[in-house]
Amino acid sequence: MPINDPEKSENMRKSIRVYSGSSNRPLAQKIAEYLGVELSGLTLKQFANGEIYARYDETVRGADVFLIQSVAGGNVNDMLMEVLVAADAAAAQAVCAEMDAAFKKHLPANTRYHTPEGGFFFWLQVPGVDSTKLFMKAIDHGVAFVTGPSFYAGEGEGLDYMRTCFTFAQPEEIEEGVKRLAAAIKEL
């Protein structure tokens, strides 16, 4: 029986996202309808080499994410890998959003970066800040990054760039790490 209380239904729509793996989309659609929410967008692809790719069509930050997927039948391994890859993509997206918010909150206003749609890293530019000098200050504050010149062939190129990784940290660690990086920048 679907939920009929409009207030409960509206709150649920805000906090629940239902996604479908490739094994049983009709079941996922029925579950979403029962809950009074729309089936959310998830792109799943399998490459020729068997690798699986998952990308959510919208942010999952702050939402309860449910992936409907049967892991019974002829392609058990593929179906299970879809679940694992989709779960990993949801976690990485949420942590990426945390880092984006922390950058906006703590780093200098002239900091430039593009929020990645996948991957593991943010590529930052802090104009006027030499990342090779900042690196040692950051280490003193207990954080690290890869300096920009590491990615450039020419002498002195990329000095105000740095690459930061977001995938292996918890949200509270990200907030603290960005605060420490901001403190190191202020000391230069």
XYZ file of N, CA and C in Angstrom:
564
model
N 0.838 -1.178 0.000
C 0.000 0.000 0.000
C 0.885 1.244 0.000
N 0.726 2.131 -0.972
C 1.545 3.340 -1.035
C 1.309 4.262 0.164
N 2.280 5.085 0.450
C 2.174 6.052 1.536
C 1.227 7.157 1.086
N 0.193 7.442 1.913
C -0.827 8.414 1.532
C -0.729 9.743 2.256
N 0.063 9.850 3.280
C 0.222 11.101 4.027
C 1.077 12.052 3.201
N 0.505 13.170 2.703
C 1.271 14.071 1.818
C 2.551 14.615 2.460
N 2.526 14.950 3.755
C 3.718 15.498 4.408
C 4.824 14.451 4.498
N 4.462 13.227 4.905
C 5.461 12.153 4.970
C 5.989 11.840 3.580
N 5.094 11.855 2.617
C 5.499 11.553 1.249
C 6.480 12.601 0.727
N 6.224 13.896 0.993
C 7.111 14.962 0.529
C 8.475 14.858 1.200
N 8.516 14.607 2.509
C 9.789 14.448 3.214
C 10.568 13.259 2.669
N 9.873 12.195 2.334
C 10.526 11.015 1.790
C 11.136 11.317 0.427
N 10.426 12.071 -0.405
C 10.953 12.412 -1.734
C 12.252 13.195 -1.623
N 12.369 14.002 -0.575
C 13.569 14.808 -0.401
C 14.755 13.981 0.061
N 14.521 12.888 0.786
C 15.632 12.178 1.397
C 15.915 10.804 0.799
N 15.000 10.258 0.019
C 15.195 8.918 -0.539
C 15.400 9.009 -2.047
N 16.399 8.288 -2.511
C 16.623 8.138 -3.940
C 16.634 6.642 -4.226
N 15.811 6.223 -5.157
C 15.743 4.816 -5.557
C 16.334 4.710 -6.959
N 17.299 3.812 -7.096
C 17.975 3.584 -8.369
C 17.802 2.128 -8.767
N 17.965 1.875 -10.036
C 17.839 0.515 -10.543
C 19.135 0.046 -11.170
N 19.527 -1.171 -10.810
C 20.584 -1.843 -11.539
C 19.982 -2.353 -12.839
N 20.739 -3.070 -13.624
C 20.239 -3.509 -14.928
C 19.457 -4.818 -14.875
N 19.413 -5.472 -13.713
C 18.800 -6.797 -13.665
C 17.283 -6.784 -13.624
N 16.666 -5.775 -12.996
C 15.208 -5.799 -12.876
C 14.645 -4.388 -12.706
N 14.707 -3.623 -13.765
C 14.195 -2.240 -13.724
C 12.700 -2.186 -13.400
N 11.857 -3.093 -13.926
C 10.429 -3.039 -13.576
C 10.187 -3.172 -12.056
N 10.956 -4.012 -11.379
C 10.816 -4.145 -9.927
C 11.199 -2.837 -9.237
N 12.302 -2.244 -9.662
C 12.733 -0.969 -9.079
C 11.675 0.105 -9.298
N 11.066 0.138 -10.476
C 10.012 1.118 -10.774
C 8.818 0.913 -9.837
N 8.427 -0.333 -9.600
C 7.289 -0.611 -8.700
C 7.614 -0.191 -7.263
N 8.820 -0.432 -6.822
C 9.225 -0.042 -5.467
C 9.194 1.481 -5.338
N 9.715 2.179 -6.330
C 9.702 3.644 -6.308
C 8.265 4.167 -6.263
N 7.401 3.605 -7.079
C 5.990 4.021 -7.083
C 5.347 3.768 -5.733
N 5.614 2.610 -5.141
C 5.072 2.275 -3.826
C 5.510 3.292 -2.780
N 6.752 3.725 -2.853
C 7.277 4.705 -1.905
C 6.852 6.134 -2.228
N 6.277 6.337 -3.396
C 5.847 7.670 -3.790
C 6.987 8.556 -4.250
N 8.048 7.938 -4.772
C 9.192 8.694 -5.280
C 9.431 8.295 -6.731
N 10.149 9.139 -7.451
C 10.505 8.797 -8.826
C 11.749 7.920 -8.820
N 11.844 7.047 -9.792
C 13.060 6.268 -9.989
C 14.134 7.227 -10.481
N 15.233 7.314 -9.765
C 16.292 8.269 -10.082
C 17.224 7.723 -11.152
N 17.989 8.637 -11.761
C 18.843 8.284 -12.888
C 20.208 7.756 -12.488
N 20.549 6.621 -13.025
C 21.856 5.998 -12.836
C 22.279 5.423 -14.178
N 23.432 5.858 -14.658
C 23.973 5.319 -15.902
C 24.911 4.180 -15.563
N 24.632 3.023 -16.096
C 25.486 1.847 -15.924
C 25.925 1.380 -17.304
N 27.219 1.146 -17.453
C 27.755 0.652 -18.719
C 28.724 -0.474 -18.426
N 28.788 -1.406 -19.337
C 29.816 -2.437 -19.247
C 30.679 -2.319 -20.494
N 31.974 -2.116 -20.268
C 32.906 -1.971 -21.374
C 33.227 -3.337 -21.979
N 33.828 -3.330 -23.144
C 34.153 -4.571 -23.857
C 35.036 -5.497 -23.036
N 35.869 -4.917 -22.164
C 36.755 -5.749 -21.344
C 36.079 -6.265 -20.076
N 34.780 -5.962 -19.897
C 34.036 -6.445 -18.745
C 33.970 -5.466 -17.585
N 34.763 -4.406 -17.641
C 34.729 -3.402 -16.568
C 33.372 -2.705 -16.552
N 32.912 -2.337 -15.349
C 31.614 -1.696 -15.187
C 31.803 -0.253 -14.761
N 30.988 0.622 -15.332
C 31.012 2.053 -15.061
C 29.655 2.447 -14.493
N 29.647 3.264 -13.435
C 28.403 3.774 -12.861
C 28.526 5.273 -12.637
N 27.469 6.005 -12.996
C 27.435 7.451 -12.761
C 26.008 7.872 -12.433
N 25.860 8.562 -11.309
C 24.555 9.074 -10.900
C 24.271 10.364 -11.659
N 23.014 10.503 -12.107
C 22.634 11.659 -12.907
C 22.410 12.917 -12.070
N 22.312 12.767 -10.752
C 22.173 13.908 -9.861
C 22.948 13.614 -8.583
N 23.075 14.624 -7.748
C 23.819 14.431 -6.517
C 23.082 13.492 -5.571
N 23.837 12.696 -4.864
C 23.263 11.821 -3.839
C 23.610 12.338 -2.444
N 24.218 13.510 -2.398
C 24.637 14.087 -1.130
C 23.437 14.281 -0.207
N 23.519 13.734 0.983
C 22.485 13.886 1.995
C 21.264 13.006 1.782
N 21.264 12.189 0.762
C 20.106 11.342 0.476
C 20.360 9.917 0.954
N 19.270 9.233 1.258
C 19.344 7.796 1.506
C 19.199 7.131 0.149
N 20.215 6.404 -0.253
C 20.279 5.821 -1.593
C 19.959 4.337 -1.519
N 19.015 3.911 -2.350
C 18.645 2.506 -2.435
C 18.816 2.047 -3.871
N 19.620 1.020 -4.052
C 19.854 0.451 -5.376
C 19.145 -0.887 -5.431
N 18.197 -1.001 -6.324
C 17.424 -2.230 -6.481
C 18.109 -3.070 -7.551
N 18.564 -4.253 -7.137
C 19.319 -5.107 -8.049
C 19.208 -6.550 -7.595
N 18.796 -7.407 -8.484
C 18.799 -8.836 -8.211
C 20.207 -9.366 -8.469
N 20.672 -10.233 -7.605
C 21.975 -10.862 -7.839
C 21.790 -12.372 -8.004
N 20.671 -12.730 -8.617
C 20.397 -14.127 -8.921
C 20.208 -14.242 -10.423
N 20.548 -15.381 -10.967
C 20.378 -15.598 -12.396
C 21.701 -15.904 -13.074
N 21.709 -15.713 -14.379
C 22.854 -16.096 -15.191
C 24.090 -15.228 -15.041
N 23.930 -13.965 -14.718
C 25.072 -13.055 -14.641
C 25.308 -12.565 -13.217
N 25.362 -13.476 -12.289
C 25.496 -13.111 -10.874
C 26.708 -12.210 -10.643
N 27.839 -12.545 -11.214
C 29.051 -11.744 -11.010
C 28.879 -10.321 -11.527
N 28.313 -10.174 -12.726
C 28.106 -8.844 -13.289
C 27.122 -8.037 -12.446
N 26.045 -8.684 -11.999
C 25.037 -7.977 -11.209
C 25.621 -7.523 -9.860
N 26.397 -8.390 -9.247
C 27.034 -8.034 -7.976
C 28.044 -6.907 -8.182
N 28.814 -6.971 -9.263
C 29.783 -5.908 -9.530
C 29.083 -4.573 -9.789
N 27.924 -4.599 -10.450
C 27.156 -3.359 -10.631
C 26.819 -2.734 -9.281
N 26.370 -3.563 -8.331
C 26.027 -3.066 -6.996
C 27.257 -2.443 -6.336
N 28.372 -3.129 -6.391
C 29.587 -2.639 -5.733
C 30.112 -1.363 -6.391
N 30.120 -1.326 -7.711
C 30.612 -0.140 -8.420
C 29.667 1.039 -8.194
N 28.352 0.793 -8.218
C 27.386 1.874 -7.980
C 27.488 2.393 -6.545
N 27.687 1.507 -5.583
C 27.853 1.937 -4.187
C 29.118 2.775 -4.035
N 30.183 2.363 -4.679
C 31.438 3.116 -4.627
C 31.271 4.488 -5.280
N 30.555 4.547 -6.402
C 30.325 5.827 -7.084
C 29.508 6.771 -6.210
N 28.515 6.245 -5.503
C 27.697 7.085 -4.607
C 28.549 7.639 -3.475
N 29.380 6.802 -2.901
C 30.245 7.249 -1.803
C 31.236 8.296 -2.285
N 31.848 8.062 -3.437
C 32.826 9.026 -3.972
C 32.155 10.349 -4.297
N 30.940 10.297 -4.844
C 30.240 11.538 -5.177
C 29.925 12.341 -3.922
N 29.491 11.669 -2.869
C 29.170 12.369 -1.619
C 30.414 13.007 -1.013
N 31.535 12.282 -1.026
C 32.779 12.814 -0.464
C 33.301 13.965 -1.328
N 33.168 13.859 -2.636
C 33.569 14.940 -3.546
C 32.775 16.207 -3.229
N 31.482 16.056 -2.992
C 30.642 17.209 -2.661
C 31.072 17.842 -1.337
N 31.503 17.012 -0.384
C 31.995 17.532 0.897
C 33.248 18.380 0.689
N 34.151 17.899 -0.165
C 35.382 18.647 -0.406
C 35.076 19.949 -1.134
N 34.189 19.913 -2.092
C 33.787 21.117 -2.807
C 33.249 22.158 -1.819
N 32.385 21.746 -0.921
C 31.812 22.670 0.074
C 32.892 23.221 1.006
N 33.824 22.364 1.408
C 34.905 22.807 2.299
C 35.823 23.810 1.597
N 36.125 23.584 0.317
C 36.939 24.542 -0.438
C 36.263 25.911 -0.462
N 34.968 25.919 -0.774
C 34.232 27.182 -0.852
C 34.215 27.903 0.493
N 34.173 27.133 1.557
C 34.081 27.706 2.898
C 35.420 28.221 3.420
N 36.523 27.513 3.126
C 37.789 27.797 3.799
C 38.912 28.368 2.937
N 38.936 28.076 1.654
C 40.070 28.519 0.835
C 39.903 29.964 0.377
N 41.008 30.611 -0.005
C 40.927 31.998 -0.474
C 39.928 32.148 -1.629
N 39.298 33.304 -1.696
C 38.263 33.554 -2.707
C 38.777 33.432 -4.133
N 40.086 33.660 -4.344
C 40.622 33.594 -5.709
C 40.997 32.164 -6.133
N 40.745 31.184 -5.271
C 41.028 29.782 -5.609
C 40.128 29.353 -6.764
N 40.730 28.686 -7.746
C 39.973 28.185 -8.895
C 40.087 26.676 -8.969
N 38.980 26.051 -9.303
C 38.968 24.595 -9.504
C 37.678 24.208 -10.207
N 37.674 23.019 -10.741
C 36.487 22.450 -11.376
C 36.105 21.230 -10.556
N 34.848 21.162 -10.150
C 34.394 20.000 -9.388
C 34.331 18.792 -10.327
N 35.089 17.750 -10.026
C 35.128 16.592 -10.931
C 33.810 15.823 -10.944
N 33.485 15.243 -12.080
C 32.296 14.410 -12.197
C 32.621 12.947 -11.931
N 33.863 12.648 -11.762
C 34.309 11.295 -11.476
C 35.766 11.361 -11.085
N 36.381 10.244 -10.938
C 37.798 10.220 -10.595
C 38.035 10.361 -9.108
N 39.232 10.809 -8.753
C 39.649 10.846 -7.358
C 40.188 12.195 -6.906
N 40.337 13.154 -7.813
C 41.128 14.342 -7.496
C 40.440 15.651 -7.852
N 40.803 16.682 -7.097
C 40.519 18.064 -7.471
C 41.829 18.666 -7.943
N 41.763 19.450 -9.000
C 42.917 20.174 -9.526
C 42.668 21.633 -9.155
N 43.460 22.162 -8.212
C 43.269 23.513 -7.684
C 44.310 24.470 -8.229
N 43.889 25.724 -8.368
C 44.828 26.795 -8.658
C 44.588 27.898 -7.632
N 45.652 28.269 -6.931
C 45.592 29.387 -5.996
C 46.579 30.424 -6.531
N 46.083 31.380 -7.347
C 46.975 32.369 -7.963
C 47.845 33.077 -6.922
N 49.127 33.158 -7.254
C 50.071 33.835 -6.370
C 50.663 32.963 -5.284
N 50.226 31.706 -5.189
C 50.750 30.800 -4.167
C 51.598 29.725 -4.840
N 52.862 29.646 -4.472
C 53.783 28.646 -5.005
C 53.525 27.326 -4.280
N 52.971 26.355 -4.994
C 52.598 25.088 -4.359
C 53.804 24.312 -3.836
N 54.991 24.540 -4.420
C 56.181 23.837 -3.915
C 56.579 24.377 -2.545
N 56.375 25.659 -2.303
C 56.636 26.242 -0.979
C 55.502 25.914 -0.013
N 54.281 25.917 -0.532
C 53.121 25.600 0.292
C 53.175 24.158 0.797
N 53.740 23.275 -0.001
C 53.755 21.854 0.355
C 54.364 21.624 1.739
N 55.505 22.210 2.028
C 56.155 21.988 3.327
C 55.334 22.592 4.470
N 54.728 23.746 4.243
C 53.834 24.341 5.248
C 52.651 23.411 5.506
N 52.099 22.863 4.438
C 50.958 21.950 4.567
C 51.357 20.707 5.358
N 52.543 20.169 5.091
C 53.033 19.005 5.833
C 53.127 19.346 7.315
N 53.615 20.554 7.627
C 53.681 20.995 9.024
C 52.301 21.015 9.669
N 51.272 21.228 8.858
C 49.891 21.252 9.359
C 49.216 19.883 9.274
N 49.937 18.888 8.786
C 49.400 17.526 8.758
C 48.558 17.178 7.551
N 48.730 17.923 6.442
C 48.034 17.594 5.198
C 49.043 17.588 4.045
N 48.660 16.932 2.964
C 49.562 16.854 1.814
C 48.752 16.930 0.524
N 49.436 17.219 -0.559
C 48.866 17.265 -1.897
C 50.016 17.039 -2.858
N 49.719 16.952 -4.133
C 50.775 16.833 -5.140
C 50.935 18.211 -5.772
N 52.170 18.699 -5.818
C 52.432 20.038 -6.350
C 52.209 20.089 -7.861
N 51.802 21.248 -8.343
C 51.519 21.444 -9.763
C 52.664 21.135 -10.696
N 53.902 21.589 -10.393
C 55.007 21.329 -11.325
C 55.252 19.842 -11.598
N 54.769 18.970 -10.723
C 54.915 17.527 -10.949
C 54.216 17.083 -12.232
N 53.278 17.887 -12.715
C 52.488 17.533 -13.894
C 52.861 18.335 -15.138
N 53.894 19.165 -15.029
C 54.314 20.017 -16.146
C 55.734 19.657 -16.578
N 55.987 19.762 -17.876
C 57.315 19.445 -18.402
C 58.270 20.625 -18.287
N 57.757 21.839 -18.416
C 58.607 23.033 -18.435
C 58.999 23.503 -17.047
N 60.182 24.038 -16.961
C 60.704 24.594 -15.706
C 59.808 25.723 -15.210
N 59.388 25.654 -13.948
C 58.605 26.723 -13.327
C 57.131 26.767 -13.721
N 56.677 25.811 -14.500
C 55.265 25.799 -14.900
C 54.405 25.148 -13.810
N 53.190 25.627 -13.684
C 52.228 25.022 -12.768
C 52.483 25.303 -11.304
N 53.269 26.331 -10.997
C 53.627 26.601 -9.601
C 52.425 26.872 -8.712
N 51.380 27.497 -9.238
C 50.242 27.827 -8.386
C 49.116 26.784 -8.470
N 49.458 25.585 -8.952
C 48.495 24.485 -9.034
C 48.845 23.386 -8.035
N 47.813 22.622 -7.651
C 48.011 21.446 -6.798
C 46.881 20.461 -7.062
N 47.160 19.205 -6.797
C 46.153 18.146 -6.954
C 45.867 17.554 -5.590
N 44.583 17.521 -5.230
C 44.179 16.947 -3.947
C 43.300 15.730 -4.192
N 43.403 14.756 -3.335
C 42.627 13.517 -3.437
C 41.503 13.547 -2.408
N 40.309 13.116 -2.812
C 39.183 13.127 -1.893
C 38.600 11.755 -1.601
N 39.045 10.719 -2.247
C 38.326 9.448 -2.175
C 38.570 8.609 -0.930
N 39.638 8.838 -0.222
C 39.939 7.954 0.902
C 39.679 8.603 2.254
N 39.008 9.741 2.263
C 38.786 10.476 3.506
C 37.305 10.501 3.870
N 37.040 10.579 5.157
C 35.687 10.740 5.657
C 35.330 12.229 5.622
N 34.035 12.568 5.582
C 33.644 13.983 5.507
C 34.262 14.863 6.598
N 34.308 14.390 7.823
C 34.895 15.207 8.897
C 36.403 15.384 8.710
N 37.062 14.396 8.100
C 38.486 14.518 7.800
C 38.718 15.537 6.682
N 37.811 15.576 5.722
C 37.922 16.528 4.619
C 37.818 17.949 5.141
N 36.827 18.201 5.949
C 36.639 19.543 6.524
C 37.892 19.975 7.280
N 38.412 19.101 8.119
C 39.605 19.427 8.908
C 40.825 19.609 8.002
N 40.973 18.745 6.997
C 42.107 18.845 6.083
C 42.111 20.150 5.297
N 40.943 20.569 4.838
C 40.857 21.822 4.083
C 41.126 23.012 5.006
N 40.663 22.943 6.241
C 40.979 24.006 7.216
C 42.491 24.118 7.400
N 43.163 22.967 7.504
C 44.623 22.963 7.676
C 45.330 23.515 6.444
N 44.847 23.134 5.257
C 45.435 23.667 4.026
C 45.246 25.182 3.969
N 44.088 25.670 4.343
C 43.823 27.105 4.346
C 44.747 27.820 5.322
N 44.997 27.213 6.491
C 45.915 27.812 7.471
C 47.326 27.891 6.907
N 47.761 26.846 6.204
C 49.096 26.842 5.595
C 49.196 27.931 4.526
N 48.137 28.109 3.725
C 48.144 29.153 2.697
C 48.288 30.525 3.350
N 47.593 30.752 4.448
C 47.655 32.057 5.137
C 49.039 32.350 5.670
N 49.812 31.317 5.980
C 51.144 31.508 6.530
C 52.172 31.919 5.469
N 51.869 31.706 4.205
C 52.823 32.063 3.136
C 52.862 33.561 2.904
